[in-house]
Short mmCIF file of C-alpha atoms and ligand atoms in Angstrom, two decimals:
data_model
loop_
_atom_site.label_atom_id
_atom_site.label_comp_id
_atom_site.label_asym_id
_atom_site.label_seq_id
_atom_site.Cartn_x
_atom_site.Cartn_y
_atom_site.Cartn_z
CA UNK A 25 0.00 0.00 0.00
CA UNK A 26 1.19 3.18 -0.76
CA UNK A 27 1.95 5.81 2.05
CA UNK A 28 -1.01 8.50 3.16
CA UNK A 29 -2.30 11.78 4.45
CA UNK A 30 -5.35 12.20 5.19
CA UNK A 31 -8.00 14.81 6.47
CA UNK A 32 -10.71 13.51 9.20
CA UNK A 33 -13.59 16.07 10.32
CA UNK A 34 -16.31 14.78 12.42
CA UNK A 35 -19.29 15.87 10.65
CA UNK A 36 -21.10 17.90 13.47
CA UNK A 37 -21.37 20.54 11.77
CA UNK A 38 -19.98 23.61 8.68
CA UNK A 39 -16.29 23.34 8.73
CA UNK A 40 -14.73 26.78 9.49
CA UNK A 41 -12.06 28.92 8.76
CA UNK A 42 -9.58 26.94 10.63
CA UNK A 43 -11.02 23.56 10.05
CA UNK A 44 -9.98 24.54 6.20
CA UNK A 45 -7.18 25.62 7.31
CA UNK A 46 -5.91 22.44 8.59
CA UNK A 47 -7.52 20.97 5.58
CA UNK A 48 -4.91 22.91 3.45
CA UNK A 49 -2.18 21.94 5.99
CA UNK A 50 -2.85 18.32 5.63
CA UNK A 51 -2.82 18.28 2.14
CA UNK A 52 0.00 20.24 1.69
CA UNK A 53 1.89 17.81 3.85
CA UNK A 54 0.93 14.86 1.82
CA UNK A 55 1.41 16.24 -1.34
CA UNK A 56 4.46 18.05 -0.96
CA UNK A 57 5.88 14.18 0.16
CA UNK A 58 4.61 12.67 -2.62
CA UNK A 59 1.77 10.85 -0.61
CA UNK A 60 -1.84 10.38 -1.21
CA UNK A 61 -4.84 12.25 0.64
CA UNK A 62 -7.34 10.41 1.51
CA UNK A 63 -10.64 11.37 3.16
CA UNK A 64 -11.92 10.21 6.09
CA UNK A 65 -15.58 11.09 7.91
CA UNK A 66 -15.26 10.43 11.18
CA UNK A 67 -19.28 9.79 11.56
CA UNK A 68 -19.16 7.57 14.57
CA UNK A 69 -20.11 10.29 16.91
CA UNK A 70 -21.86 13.80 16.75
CA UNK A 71 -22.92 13.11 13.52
CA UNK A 72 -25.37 15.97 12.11
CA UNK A 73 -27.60 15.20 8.70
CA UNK A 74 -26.40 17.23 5.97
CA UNK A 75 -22.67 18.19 7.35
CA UNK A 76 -21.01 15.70 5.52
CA UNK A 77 -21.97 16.76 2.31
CA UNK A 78 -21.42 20.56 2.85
CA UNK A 79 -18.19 19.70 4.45
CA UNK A 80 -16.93 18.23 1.07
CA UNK A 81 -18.47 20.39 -0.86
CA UNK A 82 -16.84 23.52 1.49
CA UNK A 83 -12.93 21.48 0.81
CA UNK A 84 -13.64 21.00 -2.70
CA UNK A 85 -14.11 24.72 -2.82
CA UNK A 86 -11.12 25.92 -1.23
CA UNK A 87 -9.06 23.31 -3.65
CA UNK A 88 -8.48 20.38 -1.29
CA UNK A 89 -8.85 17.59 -3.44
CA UNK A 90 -8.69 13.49 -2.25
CA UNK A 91 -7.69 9.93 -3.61
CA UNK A 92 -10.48 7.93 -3.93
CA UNK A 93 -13.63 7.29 -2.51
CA UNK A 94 -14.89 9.30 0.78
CA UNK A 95 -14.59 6.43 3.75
CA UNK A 96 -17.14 6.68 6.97
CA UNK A 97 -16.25 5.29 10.03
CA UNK A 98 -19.86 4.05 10.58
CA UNK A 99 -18.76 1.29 7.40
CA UNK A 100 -16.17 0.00 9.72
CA UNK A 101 -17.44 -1.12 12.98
CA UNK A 102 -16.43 -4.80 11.91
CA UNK A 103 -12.43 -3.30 11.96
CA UNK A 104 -12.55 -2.07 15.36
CA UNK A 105 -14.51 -4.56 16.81
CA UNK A 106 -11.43 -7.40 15.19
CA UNK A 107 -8.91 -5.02 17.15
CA UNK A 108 -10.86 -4.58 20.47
CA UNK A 109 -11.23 -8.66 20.30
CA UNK A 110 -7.20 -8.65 19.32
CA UNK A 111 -6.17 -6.64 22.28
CA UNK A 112 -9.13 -8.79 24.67
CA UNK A 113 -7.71 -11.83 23.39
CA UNK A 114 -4.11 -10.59 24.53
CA UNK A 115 -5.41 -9.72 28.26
CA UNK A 116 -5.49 -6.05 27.31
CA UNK A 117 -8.67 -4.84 28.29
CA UNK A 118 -11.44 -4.94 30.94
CA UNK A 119 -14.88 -4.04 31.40
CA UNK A 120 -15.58 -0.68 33.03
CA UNK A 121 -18.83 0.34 34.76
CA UNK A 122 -18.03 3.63 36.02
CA UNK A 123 -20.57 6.66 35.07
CA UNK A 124 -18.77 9.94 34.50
CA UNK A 125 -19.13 11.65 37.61
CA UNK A 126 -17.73 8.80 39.78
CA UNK A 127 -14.52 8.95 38.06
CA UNK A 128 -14.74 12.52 38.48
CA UNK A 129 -15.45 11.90 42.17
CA UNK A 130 -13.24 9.26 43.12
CA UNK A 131 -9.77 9.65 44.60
CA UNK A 132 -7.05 9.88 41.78
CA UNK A 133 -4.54 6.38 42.34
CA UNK A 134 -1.04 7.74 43.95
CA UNK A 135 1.41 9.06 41.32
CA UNK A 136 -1.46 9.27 38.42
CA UNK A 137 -1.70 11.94 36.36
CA UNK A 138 -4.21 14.50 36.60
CA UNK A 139 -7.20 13.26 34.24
CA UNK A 140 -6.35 9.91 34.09
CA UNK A 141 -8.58 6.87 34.84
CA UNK A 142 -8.13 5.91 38.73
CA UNK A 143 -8.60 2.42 37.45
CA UNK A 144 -11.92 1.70 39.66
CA UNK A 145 -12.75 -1.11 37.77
CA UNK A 146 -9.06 -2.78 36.86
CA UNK A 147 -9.40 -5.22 38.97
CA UNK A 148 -12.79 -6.21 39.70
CA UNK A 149 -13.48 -9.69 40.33
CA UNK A 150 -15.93 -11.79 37.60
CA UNK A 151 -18.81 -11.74 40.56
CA UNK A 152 -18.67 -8.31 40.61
CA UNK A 153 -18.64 -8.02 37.24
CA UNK A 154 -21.81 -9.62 37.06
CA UNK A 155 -23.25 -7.98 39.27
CA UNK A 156 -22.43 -4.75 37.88
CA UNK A 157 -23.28 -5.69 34.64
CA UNK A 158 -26.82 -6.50 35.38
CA UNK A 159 -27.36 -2.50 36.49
CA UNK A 160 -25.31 -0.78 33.86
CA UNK A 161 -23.91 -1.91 30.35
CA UNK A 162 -20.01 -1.84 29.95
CA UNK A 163 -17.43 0.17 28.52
CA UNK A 164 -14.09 -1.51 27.40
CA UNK A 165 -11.07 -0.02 28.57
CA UNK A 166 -7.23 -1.01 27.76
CA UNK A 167 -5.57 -1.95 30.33
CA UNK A 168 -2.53 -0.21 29.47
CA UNK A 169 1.00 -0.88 31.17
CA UNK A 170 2.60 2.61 30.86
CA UNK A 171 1.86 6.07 32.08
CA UNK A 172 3.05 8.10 29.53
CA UNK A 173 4.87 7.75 26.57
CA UNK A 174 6.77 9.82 23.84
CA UNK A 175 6.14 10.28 20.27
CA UNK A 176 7.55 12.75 17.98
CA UNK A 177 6.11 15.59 16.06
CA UNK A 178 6.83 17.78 13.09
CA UNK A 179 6.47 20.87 14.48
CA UNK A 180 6.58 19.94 18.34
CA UNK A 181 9.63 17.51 18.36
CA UNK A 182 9.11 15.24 21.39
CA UNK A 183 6.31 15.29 23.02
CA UNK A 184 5.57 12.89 26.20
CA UNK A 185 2.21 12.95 27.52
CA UNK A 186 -0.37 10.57 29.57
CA UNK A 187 -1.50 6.83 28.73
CA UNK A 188 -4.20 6.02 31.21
CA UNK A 189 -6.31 3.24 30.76
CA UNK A 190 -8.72 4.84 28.15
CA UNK A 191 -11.50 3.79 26.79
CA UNK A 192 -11.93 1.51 23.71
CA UNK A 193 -15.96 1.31 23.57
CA UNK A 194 -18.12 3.48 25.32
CA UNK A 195 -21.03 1.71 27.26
CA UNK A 196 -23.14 2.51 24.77
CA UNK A 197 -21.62 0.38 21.85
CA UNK A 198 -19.82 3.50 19.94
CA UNK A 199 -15.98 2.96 19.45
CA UNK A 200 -14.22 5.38 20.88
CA UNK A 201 -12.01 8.11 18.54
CA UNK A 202 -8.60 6.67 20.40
CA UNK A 203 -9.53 3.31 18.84
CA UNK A 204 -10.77 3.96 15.91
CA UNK A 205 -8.41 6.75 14.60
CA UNK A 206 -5.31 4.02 14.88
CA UNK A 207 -6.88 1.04 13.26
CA UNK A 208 -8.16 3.52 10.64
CA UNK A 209 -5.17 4.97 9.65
CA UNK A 210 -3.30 1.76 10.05
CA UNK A 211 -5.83 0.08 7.45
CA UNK A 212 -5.85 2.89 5.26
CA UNK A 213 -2.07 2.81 4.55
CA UNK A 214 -1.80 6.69 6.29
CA UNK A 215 1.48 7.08 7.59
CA UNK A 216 1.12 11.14 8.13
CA UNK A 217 -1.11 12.33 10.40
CA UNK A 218 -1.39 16.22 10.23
CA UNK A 219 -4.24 17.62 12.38
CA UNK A 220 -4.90 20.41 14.84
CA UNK A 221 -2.77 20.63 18.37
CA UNK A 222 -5.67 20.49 20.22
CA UNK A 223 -5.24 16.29 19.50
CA UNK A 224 -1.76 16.40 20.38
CA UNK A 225 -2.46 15.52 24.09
CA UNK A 226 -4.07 12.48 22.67
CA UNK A 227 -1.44 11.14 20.87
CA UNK A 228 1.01 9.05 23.22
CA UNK A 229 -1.95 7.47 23.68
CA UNK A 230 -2.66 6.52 20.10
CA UNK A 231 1.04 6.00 19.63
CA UNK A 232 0.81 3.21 22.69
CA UNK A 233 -2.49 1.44 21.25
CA UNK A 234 -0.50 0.85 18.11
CA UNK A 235 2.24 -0.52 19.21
CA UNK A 236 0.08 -2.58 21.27
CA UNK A 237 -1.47 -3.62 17.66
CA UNK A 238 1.68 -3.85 16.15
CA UNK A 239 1.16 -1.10 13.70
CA UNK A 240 3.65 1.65 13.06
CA UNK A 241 3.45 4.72 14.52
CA UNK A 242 2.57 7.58 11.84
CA UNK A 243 4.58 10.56 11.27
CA UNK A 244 2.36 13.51 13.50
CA UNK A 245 2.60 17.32 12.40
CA UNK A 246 0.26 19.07 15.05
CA UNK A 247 -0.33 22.36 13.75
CA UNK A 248 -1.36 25.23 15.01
CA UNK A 249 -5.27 26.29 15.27
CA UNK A 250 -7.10 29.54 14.34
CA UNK A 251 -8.09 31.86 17.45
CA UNK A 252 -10.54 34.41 18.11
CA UNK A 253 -9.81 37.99 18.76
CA UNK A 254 -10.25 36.61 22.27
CA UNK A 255 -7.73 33.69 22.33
CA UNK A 256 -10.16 30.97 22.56
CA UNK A 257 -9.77 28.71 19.97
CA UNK A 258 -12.20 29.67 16.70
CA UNK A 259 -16.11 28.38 16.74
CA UNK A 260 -19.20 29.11 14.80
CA UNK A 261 -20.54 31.59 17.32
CA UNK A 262 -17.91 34.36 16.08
CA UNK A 263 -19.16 35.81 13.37
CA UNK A 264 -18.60 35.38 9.88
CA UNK A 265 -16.69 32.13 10.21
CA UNK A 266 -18.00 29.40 7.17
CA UNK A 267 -17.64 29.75 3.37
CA UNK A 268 -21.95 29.95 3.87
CA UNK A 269 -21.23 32.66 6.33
CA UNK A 270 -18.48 34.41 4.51
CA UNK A 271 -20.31 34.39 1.15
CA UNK A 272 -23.79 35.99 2.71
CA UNK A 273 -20.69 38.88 3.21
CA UNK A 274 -19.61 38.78 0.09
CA UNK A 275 -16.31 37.57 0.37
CA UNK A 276 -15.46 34.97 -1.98
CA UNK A 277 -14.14 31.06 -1.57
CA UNK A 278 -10.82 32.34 -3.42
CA UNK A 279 -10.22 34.96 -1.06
CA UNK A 280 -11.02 32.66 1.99
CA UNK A 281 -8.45 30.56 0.38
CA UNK A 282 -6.07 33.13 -0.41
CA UNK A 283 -6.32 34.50 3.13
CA UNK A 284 -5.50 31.24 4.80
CA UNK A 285 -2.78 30.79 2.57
CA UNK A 286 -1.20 34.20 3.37
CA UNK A 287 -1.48 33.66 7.33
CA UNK A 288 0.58 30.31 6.82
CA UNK A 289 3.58 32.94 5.13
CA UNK A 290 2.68 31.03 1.32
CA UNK A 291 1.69 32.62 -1.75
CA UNK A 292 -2.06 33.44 -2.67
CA UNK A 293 -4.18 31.99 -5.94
CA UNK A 294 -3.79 28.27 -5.58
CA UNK A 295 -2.95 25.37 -3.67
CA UNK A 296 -1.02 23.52 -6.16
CA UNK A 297 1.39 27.35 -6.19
CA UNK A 298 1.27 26.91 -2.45
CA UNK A 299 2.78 23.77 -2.69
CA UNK A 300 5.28 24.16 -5.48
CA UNK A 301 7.02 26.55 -2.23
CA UNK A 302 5.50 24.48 0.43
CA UNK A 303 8.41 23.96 3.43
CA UNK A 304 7.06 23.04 6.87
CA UNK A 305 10.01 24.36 8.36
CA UNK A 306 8.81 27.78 7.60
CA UNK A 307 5.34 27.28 8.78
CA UNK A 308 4.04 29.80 11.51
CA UNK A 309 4.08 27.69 14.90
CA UNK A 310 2.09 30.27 16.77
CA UNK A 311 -2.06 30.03 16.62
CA UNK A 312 -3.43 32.83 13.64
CA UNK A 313 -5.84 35.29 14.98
CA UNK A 314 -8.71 35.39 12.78
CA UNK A 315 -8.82 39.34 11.53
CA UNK A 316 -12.72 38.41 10.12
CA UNK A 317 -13.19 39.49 6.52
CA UNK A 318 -16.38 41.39 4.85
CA UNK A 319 -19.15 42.53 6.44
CA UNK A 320 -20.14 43.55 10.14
CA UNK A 321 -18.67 40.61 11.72
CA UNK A 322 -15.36 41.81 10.24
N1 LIG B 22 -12.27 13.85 13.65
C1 LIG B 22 -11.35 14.63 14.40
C2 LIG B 22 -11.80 16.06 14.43
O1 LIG B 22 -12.54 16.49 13.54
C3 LIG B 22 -9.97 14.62 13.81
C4 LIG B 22 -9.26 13.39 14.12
C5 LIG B 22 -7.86 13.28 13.54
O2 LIG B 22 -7.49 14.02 12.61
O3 LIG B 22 -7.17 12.40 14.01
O4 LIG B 22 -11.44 16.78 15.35
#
């Protein structure tokens, strides 16, 4: 197989400004390295009628294109469920019956990081289990042997974060992103993974689940997102922030594009020019302020 990018929005919704703009980032990645880009719907949660249409519809616009057919996560319950049964098989998981707010509540296990799974249910006895299982239905967690581990980054270098024992299925039957995201990639041949740096805290543990799965670790280029004028990172509620929203201002898809383009320091009118100059050495590592364009919101 050969190697992959790929792009992977959730569709919950319009993509915005920076969602395209890590759109163009990915691309540019895989392209400029001679890879394909492959797309990705990551449907498995969230997912809103309509978005995933007027998500691809929005990329097309902006001159993102993709490799073959559009793949949905919901078409591939039968490849997660192979690797949760792998990794049960191996002694790598357990059933979990906590509810949210007792792991909130309950006292985090000596030397554990700070959001990490006190392990309540680790090492609950197949009675109790039972028991349990009768009130509640059960989420499958890995039982993982580190705390943290490393994994390195494009634009971050080495990064060393938490592995907890996370969860593989939620107790309502949904695969969990952490799961799915790894066997996905791994299936689909993607050996770059180029999304925003709000996942990077996510990573070690991906990095750990496949090596537990004996896959190989993809190359990572966390970039950086798109803020509001207040820091927080960008969201539909400010302003003018879709190519829907944008155009009922009249500003037009090219100058969207053209715009994103400039704020990552590469020349304006196309992506394929973009790339022809394309270095990710050179790319901006701080967050872009949205400045807003046309209109009152601007
Ligand atoms: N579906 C995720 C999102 O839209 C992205 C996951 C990824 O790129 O790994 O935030």
């Amino acid at each position: 197989m050969t190697s992959a990018g790929r792009f992977a929005p959730s569709p919950s919704g319009e993509l915005h400004v920076g969602n395209l703009r890590t759109a163009i980032l990915a691309w540019l990645f895989a392209r400029s390295t001679g890879r394909r880009f492959l797309m990705r719907v990551e449907d498995l949660d969230r997912a809103r009628a309509g978005a995933e249409a007027g998500q691809l519809r929005d990329l097309a616009a902006i001159g993102v294109d993709w490799d073959g057919g559009v793949v949905r996560q919901t078409d591939r319950e039968h490849l997660y469920a192979a690797a949760i049964d792998r990794l049960t098989a191996a002694g790598l998981t357990y059933e979990c019956f906590c509810a949210r707010r007792e792991i909130q509540e309950a006292p985090s296990a000596p030397h554990a990081p700070q959001g990490a799974y006190p392990g309540t249910c680790r090492n609950l006895g197949e009675a109790e289990r039972a028991s349990k299982r009768a009130v509640r239905p059960a989420a499958v967690r890995l039982r993982a042997a580190v705390a943290e581990a490393t994994v390195r980054d494009v634009l971050h270098g080495s990064f060393t974060g938490v592995v907890d024992d996370f969860v593989l299925r939620r107790n309502d039957g949904v695969t969990a992103y952490n799961l799915a995201v790894v066997v996905d990639d791994a299936a689909q041949g993607v050996d770059q993974v180029v999304r925003g740096d709000d996942l990077l805290p996510s990573t070690p543990r991906q990095a750990y689940l496949a090596s537990l799965l004996n896959i190989p670790v993809p190359e990572y280029a966390h970039v950086p997102l798109v803020l509001n004028a207040d820091g927080a990172r960008l969201a539909k509620r400010d302003g003018a922030v879709t190519l829907a929203d944008l155009a009922a201002v009249g500003v037009a898809v090219d100058e969207v594009r053209d715009a994103l383009l400039e704020s990552l320091g590469l020349p304006a009118g196309s992506l394929r020019q973009a790339l022809a100059v394309f270095d990710p050495a050179g790319l901006p590592r701080e967050p872009w302020v949205w400045p807003g364009m046309g209109g009152p919101d601007a």
